[in-house]
Coordinates of C-alpha atoms and ligand atoms in Angstrom, one line a residue:
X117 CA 0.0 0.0 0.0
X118 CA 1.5 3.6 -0.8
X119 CA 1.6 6.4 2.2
X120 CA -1.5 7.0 2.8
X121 CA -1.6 10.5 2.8
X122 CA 0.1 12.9 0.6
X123 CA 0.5 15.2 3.7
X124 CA 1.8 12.4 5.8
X125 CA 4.3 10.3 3.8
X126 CA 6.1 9.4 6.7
X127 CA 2.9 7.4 8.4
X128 CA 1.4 4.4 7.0
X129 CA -2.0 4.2 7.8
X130 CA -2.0 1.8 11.0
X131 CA 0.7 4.7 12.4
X132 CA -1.6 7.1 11.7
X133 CA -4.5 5.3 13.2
X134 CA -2.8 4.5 16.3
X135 CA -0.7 8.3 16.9
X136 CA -2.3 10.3 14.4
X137 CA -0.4 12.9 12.3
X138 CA 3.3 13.5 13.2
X139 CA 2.4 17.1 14.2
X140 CA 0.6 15.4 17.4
X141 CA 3.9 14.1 18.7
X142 CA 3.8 14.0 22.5
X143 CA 6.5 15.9 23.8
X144 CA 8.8 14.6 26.7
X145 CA 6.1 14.4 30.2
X146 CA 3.0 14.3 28.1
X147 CA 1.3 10.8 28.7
X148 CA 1.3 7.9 26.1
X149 CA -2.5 8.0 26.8
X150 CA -4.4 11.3 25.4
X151 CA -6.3 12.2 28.2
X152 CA -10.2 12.7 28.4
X153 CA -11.1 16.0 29.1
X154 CA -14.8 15.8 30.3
X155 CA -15.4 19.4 30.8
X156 CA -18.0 21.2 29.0
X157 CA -16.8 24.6 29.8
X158 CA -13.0 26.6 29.5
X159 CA -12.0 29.6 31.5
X160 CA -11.4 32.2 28.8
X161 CA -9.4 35.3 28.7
X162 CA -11.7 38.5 29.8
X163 CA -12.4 41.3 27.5
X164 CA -12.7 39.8 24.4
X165 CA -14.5 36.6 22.7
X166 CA -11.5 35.1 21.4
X167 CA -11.0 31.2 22.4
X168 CA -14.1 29.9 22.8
X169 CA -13.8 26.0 23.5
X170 CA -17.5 24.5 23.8
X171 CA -17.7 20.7 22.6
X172 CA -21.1 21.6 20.7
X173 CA -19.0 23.7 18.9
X174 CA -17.0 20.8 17.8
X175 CA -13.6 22.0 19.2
X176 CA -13.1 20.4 22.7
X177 CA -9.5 18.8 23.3
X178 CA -10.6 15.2 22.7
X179 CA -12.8 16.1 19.6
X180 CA -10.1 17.9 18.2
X181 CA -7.9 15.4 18.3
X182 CA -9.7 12.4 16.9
X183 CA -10.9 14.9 14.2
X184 CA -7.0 15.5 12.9
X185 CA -6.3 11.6 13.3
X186 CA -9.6 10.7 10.9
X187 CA -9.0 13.6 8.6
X188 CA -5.2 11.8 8.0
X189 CA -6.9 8.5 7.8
X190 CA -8.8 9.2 4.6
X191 CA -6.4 11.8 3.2
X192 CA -8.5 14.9 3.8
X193 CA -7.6 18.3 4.9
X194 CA -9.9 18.3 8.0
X195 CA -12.3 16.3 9.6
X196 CA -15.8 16.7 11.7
X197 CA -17.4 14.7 14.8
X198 CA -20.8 14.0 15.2
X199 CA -22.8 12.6 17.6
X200 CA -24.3 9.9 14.7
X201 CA -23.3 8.5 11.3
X202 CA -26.9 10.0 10.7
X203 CA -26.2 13.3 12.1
X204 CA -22.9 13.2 10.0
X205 CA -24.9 12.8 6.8
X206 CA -27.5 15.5 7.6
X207 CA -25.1 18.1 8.7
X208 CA -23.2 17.6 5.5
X209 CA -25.8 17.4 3.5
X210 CA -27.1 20.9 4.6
X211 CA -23.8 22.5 4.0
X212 CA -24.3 21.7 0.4
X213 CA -28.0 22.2 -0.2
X214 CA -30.4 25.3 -0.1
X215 CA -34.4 25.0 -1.1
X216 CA -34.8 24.7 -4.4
X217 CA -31.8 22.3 -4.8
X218 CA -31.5 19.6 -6.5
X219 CA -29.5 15.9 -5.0
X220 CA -28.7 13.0 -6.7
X221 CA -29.0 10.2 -4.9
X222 CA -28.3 6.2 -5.0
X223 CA -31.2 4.1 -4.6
X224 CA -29.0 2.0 -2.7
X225 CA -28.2 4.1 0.3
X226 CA -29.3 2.9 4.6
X227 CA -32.8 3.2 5.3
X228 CA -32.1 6.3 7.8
X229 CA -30.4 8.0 4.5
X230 CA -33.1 7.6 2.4
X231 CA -35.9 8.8 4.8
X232 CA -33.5 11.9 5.9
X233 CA -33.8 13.0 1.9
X234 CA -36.9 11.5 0.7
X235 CA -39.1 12.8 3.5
X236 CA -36.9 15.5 5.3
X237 CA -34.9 16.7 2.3
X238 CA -38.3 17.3 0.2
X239 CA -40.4 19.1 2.9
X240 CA -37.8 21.6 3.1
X241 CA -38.1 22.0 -0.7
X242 CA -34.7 20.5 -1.6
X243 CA -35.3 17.8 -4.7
X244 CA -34.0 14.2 -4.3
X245 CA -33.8 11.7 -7.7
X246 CA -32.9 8.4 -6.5
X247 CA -30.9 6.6 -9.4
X248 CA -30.2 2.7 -10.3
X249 CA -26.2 3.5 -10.0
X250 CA -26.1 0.2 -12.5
X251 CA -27.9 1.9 -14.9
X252 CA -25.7 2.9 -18.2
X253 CA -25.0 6.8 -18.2
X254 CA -28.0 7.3 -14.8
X255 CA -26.3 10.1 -13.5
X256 CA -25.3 12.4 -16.3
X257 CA -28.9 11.5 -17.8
X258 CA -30.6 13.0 -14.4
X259 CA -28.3 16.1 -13.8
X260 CA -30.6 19.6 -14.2
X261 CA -29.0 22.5 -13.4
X262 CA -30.1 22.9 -10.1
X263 CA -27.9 19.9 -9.4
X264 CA -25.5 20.5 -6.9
X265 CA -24.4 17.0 -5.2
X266 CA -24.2 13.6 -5.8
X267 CA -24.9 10.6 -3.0
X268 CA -23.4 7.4 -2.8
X269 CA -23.2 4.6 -0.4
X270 CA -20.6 1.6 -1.3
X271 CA -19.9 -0.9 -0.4
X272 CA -24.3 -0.5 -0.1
X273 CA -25.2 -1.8 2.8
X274 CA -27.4 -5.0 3.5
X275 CA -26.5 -5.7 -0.3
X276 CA -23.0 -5.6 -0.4
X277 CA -22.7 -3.9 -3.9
X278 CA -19.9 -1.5 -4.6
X279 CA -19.8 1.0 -6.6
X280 CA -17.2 2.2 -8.9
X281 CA -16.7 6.0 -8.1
X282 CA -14.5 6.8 -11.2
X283 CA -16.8 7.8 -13.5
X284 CA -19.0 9.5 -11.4
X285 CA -16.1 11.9 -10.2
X286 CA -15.5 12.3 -13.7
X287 CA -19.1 13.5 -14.1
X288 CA -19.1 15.4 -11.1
X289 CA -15.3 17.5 -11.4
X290 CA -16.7 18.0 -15.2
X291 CA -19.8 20.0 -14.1
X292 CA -19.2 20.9 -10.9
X293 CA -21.1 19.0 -8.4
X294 CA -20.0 17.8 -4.8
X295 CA -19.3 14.0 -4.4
X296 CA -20.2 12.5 -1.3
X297 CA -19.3 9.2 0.0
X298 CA -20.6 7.5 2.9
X299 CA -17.7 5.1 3.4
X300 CA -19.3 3.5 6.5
X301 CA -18.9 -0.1 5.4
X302 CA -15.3 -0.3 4.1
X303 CA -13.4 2.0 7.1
X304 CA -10.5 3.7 5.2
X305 CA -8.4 0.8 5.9
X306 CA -10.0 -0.7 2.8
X307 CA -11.1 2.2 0.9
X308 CA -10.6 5.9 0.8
X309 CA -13.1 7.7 -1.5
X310 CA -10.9 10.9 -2.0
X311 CA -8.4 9.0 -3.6
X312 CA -10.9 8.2 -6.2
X313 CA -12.2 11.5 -6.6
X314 CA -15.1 11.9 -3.8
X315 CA -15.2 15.0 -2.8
X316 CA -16.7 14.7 0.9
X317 CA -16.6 11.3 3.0
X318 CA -18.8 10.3 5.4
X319 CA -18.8 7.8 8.2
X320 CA -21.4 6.3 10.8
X321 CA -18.0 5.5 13.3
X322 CA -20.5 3.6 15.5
X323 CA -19.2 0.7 13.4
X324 CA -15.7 -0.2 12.5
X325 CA -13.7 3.2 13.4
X326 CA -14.8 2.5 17.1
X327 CA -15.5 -0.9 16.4
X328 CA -16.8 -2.0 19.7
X329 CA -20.5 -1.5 19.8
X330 CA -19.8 1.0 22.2
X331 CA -19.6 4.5 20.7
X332 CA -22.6 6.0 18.7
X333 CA -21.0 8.6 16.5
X334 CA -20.5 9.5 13.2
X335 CA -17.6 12.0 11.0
X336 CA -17.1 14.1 8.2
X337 CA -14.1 14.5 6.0
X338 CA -13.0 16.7 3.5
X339 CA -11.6 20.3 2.3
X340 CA -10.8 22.8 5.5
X341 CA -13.5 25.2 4.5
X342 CA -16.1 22.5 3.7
X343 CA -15.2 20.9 7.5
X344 CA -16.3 24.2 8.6
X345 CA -19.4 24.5 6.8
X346 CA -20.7 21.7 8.4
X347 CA -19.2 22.5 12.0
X348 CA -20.9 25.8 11.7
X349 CA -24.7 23.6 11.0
X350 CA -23.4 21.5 13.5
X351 CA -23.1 24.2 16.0
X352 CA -26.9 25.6 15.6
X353 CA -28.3 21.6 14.7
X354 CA -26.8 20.4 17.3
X355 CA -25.2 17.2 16.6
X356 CA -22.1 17.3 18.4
X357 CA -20.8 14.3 20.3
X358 CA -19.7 14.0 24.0
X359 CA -16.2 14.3 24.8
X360 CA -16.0 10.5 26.1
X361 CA -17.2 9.3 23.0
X362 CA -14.9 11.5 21.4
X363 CA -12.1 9.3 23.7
X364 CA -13.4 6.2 23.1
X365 CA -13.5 6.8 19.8
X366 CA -9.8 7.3 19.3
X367 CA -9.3 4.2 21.5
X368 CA -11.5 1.9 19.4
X369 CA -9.0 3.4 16.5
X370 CA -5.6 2.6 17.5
X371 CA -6.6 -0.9 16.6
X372 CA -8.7 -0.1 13.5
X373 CA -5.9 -1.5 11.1
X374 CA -5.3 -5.1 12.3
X375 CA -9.5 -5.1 13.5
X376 CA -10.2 -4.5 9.9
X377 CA -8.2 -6.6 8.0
X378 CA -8.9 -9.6 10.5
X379 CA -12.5 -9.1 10.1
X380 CA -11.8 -9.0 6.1
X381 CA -10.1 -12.6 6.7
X382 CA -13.0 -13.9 8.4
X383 CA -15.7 -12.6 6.5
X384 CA -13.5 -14.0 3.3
X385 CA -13.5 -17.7 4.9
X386 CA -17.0 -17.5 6.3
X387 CA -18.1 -16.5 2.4
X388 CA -16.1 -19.3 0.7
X389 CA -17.7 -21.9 3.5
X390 CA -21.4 -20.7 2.4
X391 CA -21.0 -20.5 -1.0
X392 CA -20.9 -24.1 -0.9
X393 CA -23.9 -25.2 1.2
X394 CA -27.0 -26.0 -0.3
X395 CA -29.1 -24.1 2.5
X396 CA -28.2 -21.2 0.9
X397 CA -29.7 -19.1 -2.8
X398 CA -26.9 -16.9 -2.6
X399 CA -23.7 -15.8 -1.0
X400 CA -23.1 -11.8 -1.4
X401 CA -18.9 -10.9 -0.5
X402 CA -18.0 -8.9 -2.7
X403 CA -14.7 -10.8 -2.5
X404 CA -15.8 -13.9 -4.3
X405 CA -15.3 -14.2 -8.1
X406 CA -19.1 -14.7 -8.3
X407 CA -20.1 -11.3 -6.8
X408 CA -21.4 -8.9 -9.6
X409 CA -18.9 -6.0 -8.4
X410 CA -16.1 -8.2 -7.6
X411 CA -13.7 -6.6 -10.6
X412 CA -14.8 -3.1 -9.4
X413 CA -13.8 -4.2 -5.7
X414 CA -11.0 -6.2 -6.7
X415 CA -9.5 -3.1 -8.2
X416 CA -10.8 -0.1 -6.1
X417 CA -10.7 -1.6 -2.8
X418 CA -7.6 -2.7 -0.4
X419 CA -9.6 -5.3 1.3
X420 CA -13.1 -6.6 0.8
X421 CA -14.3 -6.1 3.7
X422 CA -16.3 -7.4 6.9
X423 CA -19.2 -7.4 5.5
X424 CA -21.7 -10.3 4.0
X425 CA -24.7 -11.4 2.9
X426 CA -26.6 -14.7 3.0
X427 CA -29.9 -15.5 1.4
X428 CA -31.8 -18.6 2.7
X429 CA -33.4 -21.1 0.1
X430 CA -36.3 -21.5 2.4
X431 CA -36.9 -17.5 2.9
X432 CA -37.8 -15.6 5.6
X433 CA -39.1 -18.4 8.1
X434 CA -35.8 -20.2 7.1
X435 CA -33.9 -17.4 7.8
X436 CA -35.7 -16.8 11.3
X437 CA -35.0 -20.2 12.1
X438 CA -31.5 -19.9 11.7
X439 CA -30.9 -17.1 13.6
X440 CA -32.7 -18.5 16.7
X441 CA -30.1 -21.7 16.6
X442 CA -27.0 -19.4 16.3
X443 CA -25.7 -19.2 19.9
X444 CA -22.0 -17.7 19.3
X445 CA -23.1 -15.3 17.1
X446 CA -25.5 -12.5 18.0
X447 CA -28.7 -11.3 16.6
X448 CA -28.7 -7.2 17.1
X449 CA -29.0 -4.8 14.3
X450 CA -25.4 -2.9 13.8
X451 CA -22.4 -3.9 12.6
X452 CA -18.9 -3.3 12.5
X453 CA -17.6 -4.5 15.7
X454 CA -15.3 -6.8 17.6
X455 CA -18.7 -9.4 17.8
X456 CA -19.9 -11.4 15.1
X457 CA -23.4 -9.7 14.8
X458 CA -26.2 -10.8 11.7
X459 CA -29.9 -9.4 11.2
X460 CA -32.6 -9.2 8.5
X461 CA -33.2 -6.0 7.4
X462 CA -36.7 -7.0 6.3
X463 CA -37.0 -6.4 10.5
X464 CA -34.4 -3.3 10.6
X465 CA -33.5 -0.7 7.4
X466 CA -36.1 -2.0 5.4
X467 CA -38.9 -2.7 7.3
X468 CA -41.0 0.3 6.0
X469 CA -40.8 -1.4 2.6
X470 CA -43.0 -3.9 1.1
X471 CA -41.5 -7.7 0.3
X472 CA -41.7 -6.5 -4.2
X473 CA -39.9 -3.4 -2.9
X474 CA -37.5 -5.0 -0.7
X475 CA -36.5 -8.0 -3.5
X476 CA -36.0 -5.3 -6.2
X477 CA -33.4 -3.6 -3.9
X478 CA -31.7 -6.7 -3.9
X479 CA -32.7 -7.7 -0.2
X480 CA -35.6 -10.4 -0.7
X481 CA -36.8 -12.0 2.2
X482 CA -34.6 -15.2 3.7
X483 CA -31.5 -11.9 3.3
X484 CA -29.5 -12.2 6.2
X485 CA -26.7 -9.4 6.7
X486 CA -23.8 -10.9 8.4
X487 CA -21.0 -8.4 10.3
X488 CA -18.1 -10.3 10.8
X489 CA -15.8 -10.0 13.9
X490 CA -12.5 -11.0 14.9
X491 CA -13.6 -14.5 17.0
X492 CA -11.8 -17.6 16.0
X493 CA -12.9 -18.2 12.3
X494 CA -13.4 -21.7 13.1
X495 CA -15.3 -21.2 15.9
X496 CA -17.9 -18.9 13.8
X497 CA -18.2 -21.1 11.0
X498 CA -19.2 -24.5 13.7
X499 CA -21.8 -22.0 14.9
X500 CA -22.8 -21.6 11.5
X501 CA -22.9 -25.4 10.6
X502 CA -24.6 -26.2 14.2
X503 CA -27.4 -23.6 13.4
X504 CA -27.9 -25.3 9.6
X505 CA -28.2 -28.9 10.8
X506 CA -30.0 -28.1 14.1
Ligands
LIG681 C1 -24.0 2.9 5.7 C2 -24.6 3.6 6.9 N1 -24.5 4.9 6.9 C3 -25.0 5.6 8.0 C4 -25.6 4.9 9.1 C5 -26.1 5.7 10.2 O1 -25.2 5.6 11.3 P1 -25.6 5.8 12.9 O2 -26.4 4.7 13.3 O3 -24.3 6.0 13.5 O4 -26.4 7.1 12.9 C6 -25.6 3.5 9.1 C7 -26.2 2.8 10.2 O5 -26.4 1.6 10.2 C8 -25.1 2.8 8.0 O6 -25.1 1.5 7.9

């Protein structure tokens, strides 16, 4: 893998993710540990307004620094906390839009996304398109010229799809238009959407950047004056995360690297073991030569990720049934964490659609999303074969 970071071609990415950019060096007496500072308030200097620390403001000691760290981490100029990945995506999002806006948007974004622009997004008179990204030339075919961003999830989560963000940065440097990313899924271990021309990258770091199930939080990362576009919505919107979470946070990232590519090994062995049992229709890692994305991944990607989908031959009662026999691995609705987690988003993300909606998005009933951990990879896959021949 090349430096990671044009800025920082003297840290690889797990040095970054464990001591963040060489300009935090401790200096001699500073601890090894970056301290929490859970104080809401800062005694200021009298007279003036100057130096104003107030975490909703985004600028608190422990925010601060977990913001430099993830900004290196995907190669951008600065970086935002939030209190949510969603929060992350709505503060961002109003940065770029005004009423009478135009967004282009995947059809294959979270559930939480889609509502935020389909039903927020609208009633404040901002219009959202939602594309078919497989569709030859979608994009440039839907731009009008009150266009000013496109939206794209990937790898898509339940489906696993990835997109390949090439030619829509080509579309979107030609006109104009702000790229965003939500980069949730792949952690910038295995991806980094700026290198492939995204303009803005979003993360829900609830799931692997913590990794831990512990922290519910989210980031933004991108140019210095975009970062404080959205600090400055954050500050009236409110979305700012508690300094702990800011410190947990930048605990659960000092082992991002070796998390990540563990939970990439796992995931890829757990895939290969299911694509050969009858039990199931299909077997979505984007990491398998049968996956419809796999040259996109293969050559866009650094690792394919922890991610996977299963879909039972017996549908949704089949799918039920396994998950009641699991008993290693747990049945809870996030993802990205040290515990192997699966769930069917016919329950979770796409419960408010109808079973024709839901199959045409890829996710028929009998879809179970699997998030992979970093338990023994044995272990997981006899829990796996247990639940199957129970
Ligand atoms: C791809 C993606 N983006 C954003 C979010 C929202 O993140 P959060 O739950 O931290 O608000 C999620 C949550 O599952 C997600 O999967």
């Amino acid at each position: 893998m090349p430096p990671d970071h044009p800025d920082h071609p003297e840290r690889h990415l797990a040095t970054l993710a464990i001591h963040g950019p060489a300009s935090d060096a401790p200096a001699v007496g500073d601890p090894v540990v970056h301290p929490l500072v859970q104080s809401v308030n800062y005694v200021q200097a009298a007279g003036t307004g100057e130096g104003l620390t107030y975490p909703r403001y985004g600028n608190a000691p422990n925010a601060e620094r977990v913001q430099r760290t993830l900004a290196a981490l995907d190669g951008g100029e600065a970086a935002l906390v939030l209190s949510s990945g969603m929060g992350a995506t709505a503060c961002a999002m109003l940065a770029l839009l005004r009423p009478g806006d135009h967004l282009l948007a995947s059809r294959w974004v979270y559930g939480g996304t889609r509502r935020l622009f389909l039903e927020e997004f609208t009633a404040m008179g901002i219009d959202v398109t939602l594309v078919d990204p497989t569709e030859t030339r979608a994009w440039r075919k839907r731009v009008r010229k009150e266009t000013r961003a496109i939206f794209v999830e990937t790898p898509v989560n339940p489906s696993c799809r990835v997109l390949d963000l090439r030619p829509i940065a080509y579309l979107t440097k030609e006109i104009g238009l702000a790229l965003v990313v939500d980069s949730t899924f792949a952690s910038p271990v295995n991806f980094r959407p700026l290198e492939q021309g995204g303009d803005v990258v979003i993360h829900s770091t609830t799931k692997f950047l913590n990794g831990h199930h512990d922290v519910i939080g989210g980031a933004v990362v991108g140019t210095a004056p975009f970062i404080e576009e959205v600090r400055q919505k954050m500050m009236v919107w409110g979305q700012a995360p508690d300094p702990f979470a800011c410190w947990l946070l930048e605990r659960g990232l000092k082992t991002l690297d070796v998390r990540v590519k563990r939970a990439n090994e796992n995931a890829r062995r757990i895939a290969e073991w299911c694509e050969g049992r009858p039990e199931f229709a299909a077997v979505h890692y984007p990491g398998l030569a049968s996956h419809p994305d796999h040259e996109i991944a293969r050559v866009t990607l650094d690792g394919y990720g922890g991610m996977l989908a299963l879909v039972m031959a017996g549908g949704g009662e089949a799918a039920s049934r396994f998950i009641r026999r699991l008993s290693l691995i747990q049945h809870a609705a996030s993802l990205g964490g040290v515990d192997t987690l699966v769930c069917e988003p016919r329950f979770t993300s796409h419960a408010h659609l109808t079973p024709d909606e839901r199959a045409s998005q890829g996710v028929p009933d009998g879809f179970v999303r699997v998030s992979v951990g970093l338990e023994d990879v044995g272990d997981l896959i006899g829990d796996l074969e247990q639940a199957l021949s129970g």
